[in-house]
Short mmCIF file of C-alpha atoms in Angstrom, two decimals:
data_model
loop_
_atom_site.label_atom_id
_atom_site.label_comp_id
_atom_site.label_asym_id
_atom_site.label_seq_id
_atom_site.Cartn_x
_atom_site.Cartn_y
_atom_site.Cartn_z
CA MET A 950 -99.79 269.24 287.11
CA ASN A 951 -100.00 271.40 290.16
CA ALA A 952 -101.59 274.73 290.90
CA ASP A 953 -98.22 276.49 290.89
CA GLY A 954 -97.73 275.71 287.21
CA ASP A 955 -94.88 273.24 287.64
CA ASN A 956 -94.35 270.68 284.91
CA GLN A 957 -94.88 267.73 287.23
CA PRO A 958 -98.10 266.43 288.74
CA ASP A 959 -98.97 267.56 292.25
CA ILE A 960 -97.35 265.13 294.71
CA LYS A 961 -100.79 264.37 296.13
CA SER A 962 -102.03 263.39 292.67
CA ALA A 963 -98.92 261.54 291.55
CA PHE A 964 -99.85 258.27 293.26
CA ILE A 965 -102.65 257.32 290.87
CA TYR A 966 -100.53 258.17 287.83
CA GLU A 967 -97.59 256.13 289.10
CA GLN A 968 -99.99 253.23 289.66
CA ALA A 969 -100.95 253.13 285.99
CA GLN A 970 -102.24 249.54 286.08
CA LEU A 971 -104.48 250.37 289.04
CA TYR A 972 -105.94 253.33 287.14
CA ARG A 973 -106.40 251.26 284.00
CA SER A 974 -108.18 248.50 285.93
CA LEU A 975 -110.55 250.99 287.55
CA PHE A 976 -111.74 252.46 284.25
CA GLU A 977 -111.10 249.77 281.64
CA ARG A 978 -114.79 248.80 281.43
CA TYR A 979 -115.90 252.41 280.98
CA GLU A 980 -116.76 252.72 277.30
CA VAL A 981 -119.68 255.13 277.05
CA ASP A 982 -117.43 258.01 275.96
CA ILE A 983 -115.64 255.82 273.39
CA THR A 984 -118.96 254.72 271.90
CA TRP A 985 -120.06 258.34 271.61
CA LEU A 986 -116.74 259.39 270.06
CA SER A 987 -116.80 256.61 267.47
CA ARG A 988 -120.24 257.78 266.34
CA LEU A 989 -119.03 261.38 266.19
CA ILE A 990 -116.06 260.36 264.04
CA SER A 991 -118.28 258.36 261.69
CA SER A 992 -120.62 261.30 261.22
CA ARG A 993 -118.02 264.08 260.97
CA PHE A 994 -115.38 262.20 258.96
CA PRO A 995 -117.39 259.64 256.95
CA SER A 996 -114.89 259.17 254.13
CA ARG A 997 -111.62 259.89 255.92
CA ASN A 998 -109.13 258.22 258.22
CA PRO A 999 -108.76 261.21 260.54
CA ARG A 1000 -105.59 262.11 262.35
CA ILE A 1001 -106.54 262.07 266.04
CA LEU A 1002 -104.61 263.51 268.98
CA GLU A 1003 -105.68 262.97 272.58
CA LEU A 1004 -104.38 265.31 275.27
CA ALA A 1005 -103.75 263.78 278.71
CA CYS A 1006 -104.24 260.37 277.12
CA GLY A 1007 -103.15 258.49 280.24
CA GLU A 1008 -102.93 254.75 279.67
CA ALA A 1009 -104.65 255.17 276.26
CA ARG A 1010 -108.03 253.71 277.19
CA ILE A 1011 -109.78 255.95 274.65
CA LEU A 1012 -107.17 255.59 271.90
CA LYS A 1013 -107.25 251.82 272.27
CA GLY A 1014 -111.06 251.83 272.07
CA LEU A 1015 -111.05 253.97 268.92
CA ALA A 1016 -108.45 251.71 267.30
CA TYR A 1017 -110.48 248.62 268.17
CA ARG A 1018 -113.60 250.15 266.60
CA GLY A 1019 -111.73 251.07 263.44
CA SER A 1020 -112.36 254.79 263.92
CA SER A 1021 -108.84 255.65 262.79
CA THR A 1022 -105.40 254.15 262.25
CA ARG A 1023 -103.64 257.50 262.70
CA LEU A 1024 -103.65 257.96 266.45
CA SER A 1025 -101.49 260.12 268.70
CA GLY A 1026 -101.52 260.94 272.38
CA LEU A 1027 -99.65 263.04 274.89
CA ASP A 1028 -99.36 262.84 278.64
CA ILE A 1029 -97.05 264.15 281.35
CA SER A 1030 -96.75 260.82 283.19
CA PRO A 1031 -94.03 258.40 281.98
CA ARG A 1032 -95.71 255.49 283.77
CA MET A 1033 -98.99 256.11 282.00
CA LEU A 1034 -97.23 256.35 278.64
CA GLU A 1035 -95.32 253.14 279.30
CA LEU A 1036 -98.62 251.31 279.68
CA ALA A 1037 -100.11 253.19 276.73
CA ARG A 1038 -97.31 252.00 274.44
CA SER A 1039 -98.15 248.41 275.30
CA LEU A 1040 -101.84 248.94 274.52
CA VAL A 1041 -101.56 251.01 271.32
CA PRO A 1042 -98.10 250.19 269.91
CA ASP A 1043 -98.84 251.86 266.58
CA ALA A 1044 -99.79 255.22 268.11
CA ALA A 1045 -97.41 258.18 268.28
CA LEU A 1046 -97.07 259.02 271.98
CA TYR A 1047 -95.40 262.08 273.49
CA GLN A 1048 -94.41 262.94 277.04
CA THR A 1049 -95.19 266.63 277.30
CA ASP A 1050 -97.34 269.23 279.06
CA MET A 1051 -100.73 269.91 277.47
CA ARG A 1052 -100.48 273.57 278.48
CA ASP A 1053 -97.65 274.18 276.03
CA PHE A 1054 -96.88 271.54 273.44
CA ARG A 1055 -95.44 271.93 269.95
CA LEU A 1056 -95.48 268.68 268.00
CA GLY A 1057 -95.04 270.16 264.54
CA GLU A 1058 -98.14 268.31 263.34
CA HIS A 1059 -101.76 269.15 262.53
CA TYR A 1060 -104.75 266.99 263.37
CA ASP A 1061 -108.31 266.48 262.21
CA LEU A 1062 -109.62 265.77 265.70
CA ILE A 1063 -108.13 266.80 269.05
CA LEU A 1064 -109.58 265.27 272.20
CA LEU A 1065 -109.49 266.50 275.79
CA MET A 1066 -111.62 263.97 277.62
CA ALA A 1067 -112.09 262.24 280.99
CA ASN A 1068 -112.26 265.46 283.01
CA SER A 1069 -108.55 266.07 282.37
CA LEU A 1070 -108.97 269.83 281.99
CA SER A 1071 -110.27 270.07 285.57
CA HIS A 1072 -106.74 269.32 286.81
CA ILE A 1073 -105.69 272.72 285.44
CA LEU A 1074 -106.68 275.09 288.24
CA SER A 1075 -105.52 278.36 286.69
CA ARG A 1076 -107.72 280.03 284.08
CA GLU A 1077 -104.58 281.36 282.38
CA ASP A 1078 -103.16 277.83 282.15
CA ARG A 1079 -106.42 276.57 280.67
CA ARG A 1080 -106.22 279.35 278.07
CA ASN A 1081 -102.75 278.05 277.20
CA VAL A 1082 -104.27 274.60 276.65
CA TYR A 1083 -106.82 276.04 274.22
CA ASP A 1084 -104.06 277.96 272.41
CA SER A 1085 -101.97 274.79 272.10
CA ILE A 1086 -104.99 273.01 270.60
CA SER A 1087 -105.43 275.83 268.07
CA ARG A 1088 -101.79 275.57 266.95
CA HIS A 1089 -102.27 271.91 266.06
CA MET A 1090 -105.70 272.08 264.43
CA GLY A 1091 -105.74 271.09 260.79
CA THR A 1092 -107.96 272.61 258.10
CA GLY A 1093 -111.53 271.59 258.82
CA GLY A 1094 -110.45 270.06 262.11
CA LEU A 1095 -112.46 269.76 265.31
CA ALA A 1096 -111.79 269.61 269.03
CA VAL A 1097 -113.83 267.82 271.68
CA CYS A 1098 -113.54 268.88 275.30
CA ALA A 1099 -115.43 267.19 278.16
CA VAL A 1100 -115.48 268.11 281.85
CA LEU A 1101 -117.54 267.13 284.85
CA THR A 1102 -119.56 270.05 286.14
CA SER A 1103 -120.44 270.74 289.76
CA ARG A 1104 -123.48 268.47 289.25
CA GLY A 1105 -121.13 265.51 288.93
CA TYR A 1106 -119.91 265.79 292.51
CA GLU A 1107 -123.20 266.32 294.33
CA ASP A 1108 -123.59 262.68 295.40
CA SER A 1109 -120.07 262.36 296.78
CA LEU A 1110 -119.86 265.69 298.63
CA ASN A 1111 -118.84 264.78 302.19
CA THR A 1112 -120.21 261.24 301.73
CA PRO A 1113 -118.25 258.29 300.27
CA VAL A 1114 -119.77 256.69 297.17
CA THR A 1115 -118.68 253.43 295.57
CA MET A 1116 -116.75 253.77 292.31
CA GLY A 1117 -116.15 250.09 291.64
CA GLU A 1118 -113.37 247.52 291.92
CA CYS A 1119 -109.89 247.31 290.45
CA SER A 1120 -106.65 245.35 290.73
CA ASP A 1121 -102.97 246.27 290.78
CA SER A 1122 -100.09 244.72 288.81
CA ARG A 1123 -99.71 241.98 291.44
CA GLY A 1124 -103.34 240.95 291.21
CA ASN A 1125 -104.43 242.49 294.52
CA ARG A 1126 -108.09 243.51 294.42
CA PHE A 1127 -109.47 246.75 295.82
CA GLU A 1128 -112.90 248.26 296.32
CA VAL A 1129 -112.79 251.97 295.51
CA PHE A 1130 -114.74 254.80 297.13
CA GLU A 1131 -114.84 258.49 296.23
CA GLN A 1132 -115.52 261.40 298.56
CA SER A 1133 -115.43 265.09 297.63
CA ARG A 1134 -115.46 268.36 299.52
CA MET A 1135 -115.52 271.96 298.38
CA LEU A 1136 -112.38 273.94 299.20
CA GLU A 1137 -113.51 277.14 297.51
CA GLU A 1138 -116.39 278.12 295.26
CA ASP A 1139 -114.57 276.82 292.18
CA THR A 1140 -112.18 274.27 293.71
CA ILE A 1141 -112.93 270.77 294.94
CA GLN A 1142 -110.86 268.15 296.74
CA VAL A 1143 -111.48 264.58 295.64
CA ASP A 1144 -110.33 261.58 297.67
CA TRP A 1145 -110.18 258.05 296.31
CA TYR A 1146 -109.99 255.29 298.91
CA PHE A 1147 -108.75 251.87 297.78
CA GLN A 1148 -109.86 249.26 300.31
CA ALA A 1149 -107.85 246.05 299.93
CA GLU A 1150 -109.91 242.88 299.70
CA THR A 1151 -107.09 240.66 301.04
CA SER A 1152 -105.01 240.92 304.20
CA ASP A 1153 -101.66 240.83 302.35
CA ALA A 1154 -102.31 244.16 300.58
CA ASP A 1155 -102.41 247.63 302.11
CA ASP A 1156 -105.28 250.07 301.78
CA LEU A 1157 -104.42 253.00 299.51
CA HIS A 1158 -105.51 256.62 299.35
CA ASN A 1159 -105.21 259.27 296.64
CA THR A 1160 -106.10 262.95 296.95
CA PHE A 1161 -106.25 265.50 294.15
CA THR A 1162 -107.57 269.01 293.68
CA LEU A 1163 -109.76 269.94 290.72
CA HIS A 1164 -111.27 273.06 289.24
CA CYS A 1165 -115.02 272.67 289.65
CA PHE A 1166 -116.62 273.84 286.42
CA GLN A 1167 -120.02 275.45 286.69
CA PRO A 1168 -122.55 274.66 283.92
CA GLY A 1169 -121.70 276.81 280.90
CA GLU A 1170 -118.28 277.87 282.18
CA LEU A 1171 -116.32 275.72 279.74
CA ALA A 1172 -118.29 277.07 276.79
CA GLY A 1173 -117.40 280.60 277.82
CA GLU A 1174 -113.70 279.81 278.03
CA ILE A 1175 -113.70 278.12 274.62
CA ARG A 1176 -115.40 281.13 273.03
CA GLU A 1177 -112.97 283.54 274.70
CA SER A 1178 -110.10 281.56 273.18
CA GLY A 1179 -111.57 282.00 269.69
CA GLY A 1180 -113.36 278.69 269.42
CA GLU A 1181 -116.69 278.30 267.62
CA ILE A 1182 -118.89 275.75 269.38
CA LEU A 1183 -120.71 273.45 266.95
CA GLU A 1184 -122.36 271.01 269.34
CA THR A 1185 -123.01 270.86 273.09
CA LEU A 1186 -124.09 267.90 275.21
CA HIS A 1187 -124.55 267.41 278.92
CA GLY A 1188 -123.84 263.69 278.93
CA PHE A 1189 -122.62 260.85 276.75
CA ARG A 1190 -126.10 259.38 277.09
CA SER A 1191 -129.49 260.61 278.33
CA ASP A 1192 -129.03 259.53 281.96
CA MET A 1193 -125.70 261.35 282.36
CA ASP A 1194 -126.51 265.05 282.76
CA PHE A 1195 -123.45 266.06 284.78
CA TRP A 1196 -120.99 266.67 281.93
CA ASP A 1197 -120.32 269.65 279.71
CA ILE A 1198 -119.14 268.32 276.34
CA HIS A 1199 -118.36 270.67 273.48
CA VAL A 1200 -117.44 269.98 269.87
CA TYR A 1201 -115.79 273.08 268.47
CA ARG A 1202 -113.47 274.41 265.83
CA THR A 1203 -110.84 277.11 266.11
CA ALA A 1204 -110.53 280.28 264.11
#
């Protein structure tokens, strides 16, 4: 989604979402958030098979991980990218998947747990648009339901500001391998530009580049927005494990 509020991703960001397999390959081994979520579900819903909805689910990495761990068999996800959802349907065929905008969705369903993970909220630059996201979550929250929202704070970009850092390796649908680097720069006090550079490891593949603009959350900012939207924060963490202190993660319920 772009800063002007259009229903399509910013053209600069669209590349990585069109290249769904490339995105999946880059993050498919990242499981620390799934491990944390599965423990949360076990503790908060010990005797239930909760209905779970993930906003901006992408290629369904998290939904697939929760299904594999037996956290729930009632999984749903929404995303604005048809390419991401196409891949998601192949990974979690039993999930209900919707192509829609997380700023204003009306599914006619209520859920026990609504997830907004993987820094997805940072793509919403407007505070008003983020408020619409929180309102959409509230409309779909079931009785006794919870929401989990996780964003990278400004601490998460300190290492890559103006200096490339290695993210890892990935491959595209043709098997071409890439080494991936990230570099960030501040555009404004609360806005950051992130560049991903995909360096091809073979001569028959081209190097790739993706640029996107994110809202740079300051520590505590997300909590303030959740409270302003009527949410009651039940739990706050600053990382999915002790050595990851650059996240703001909030478990909350709506009024």
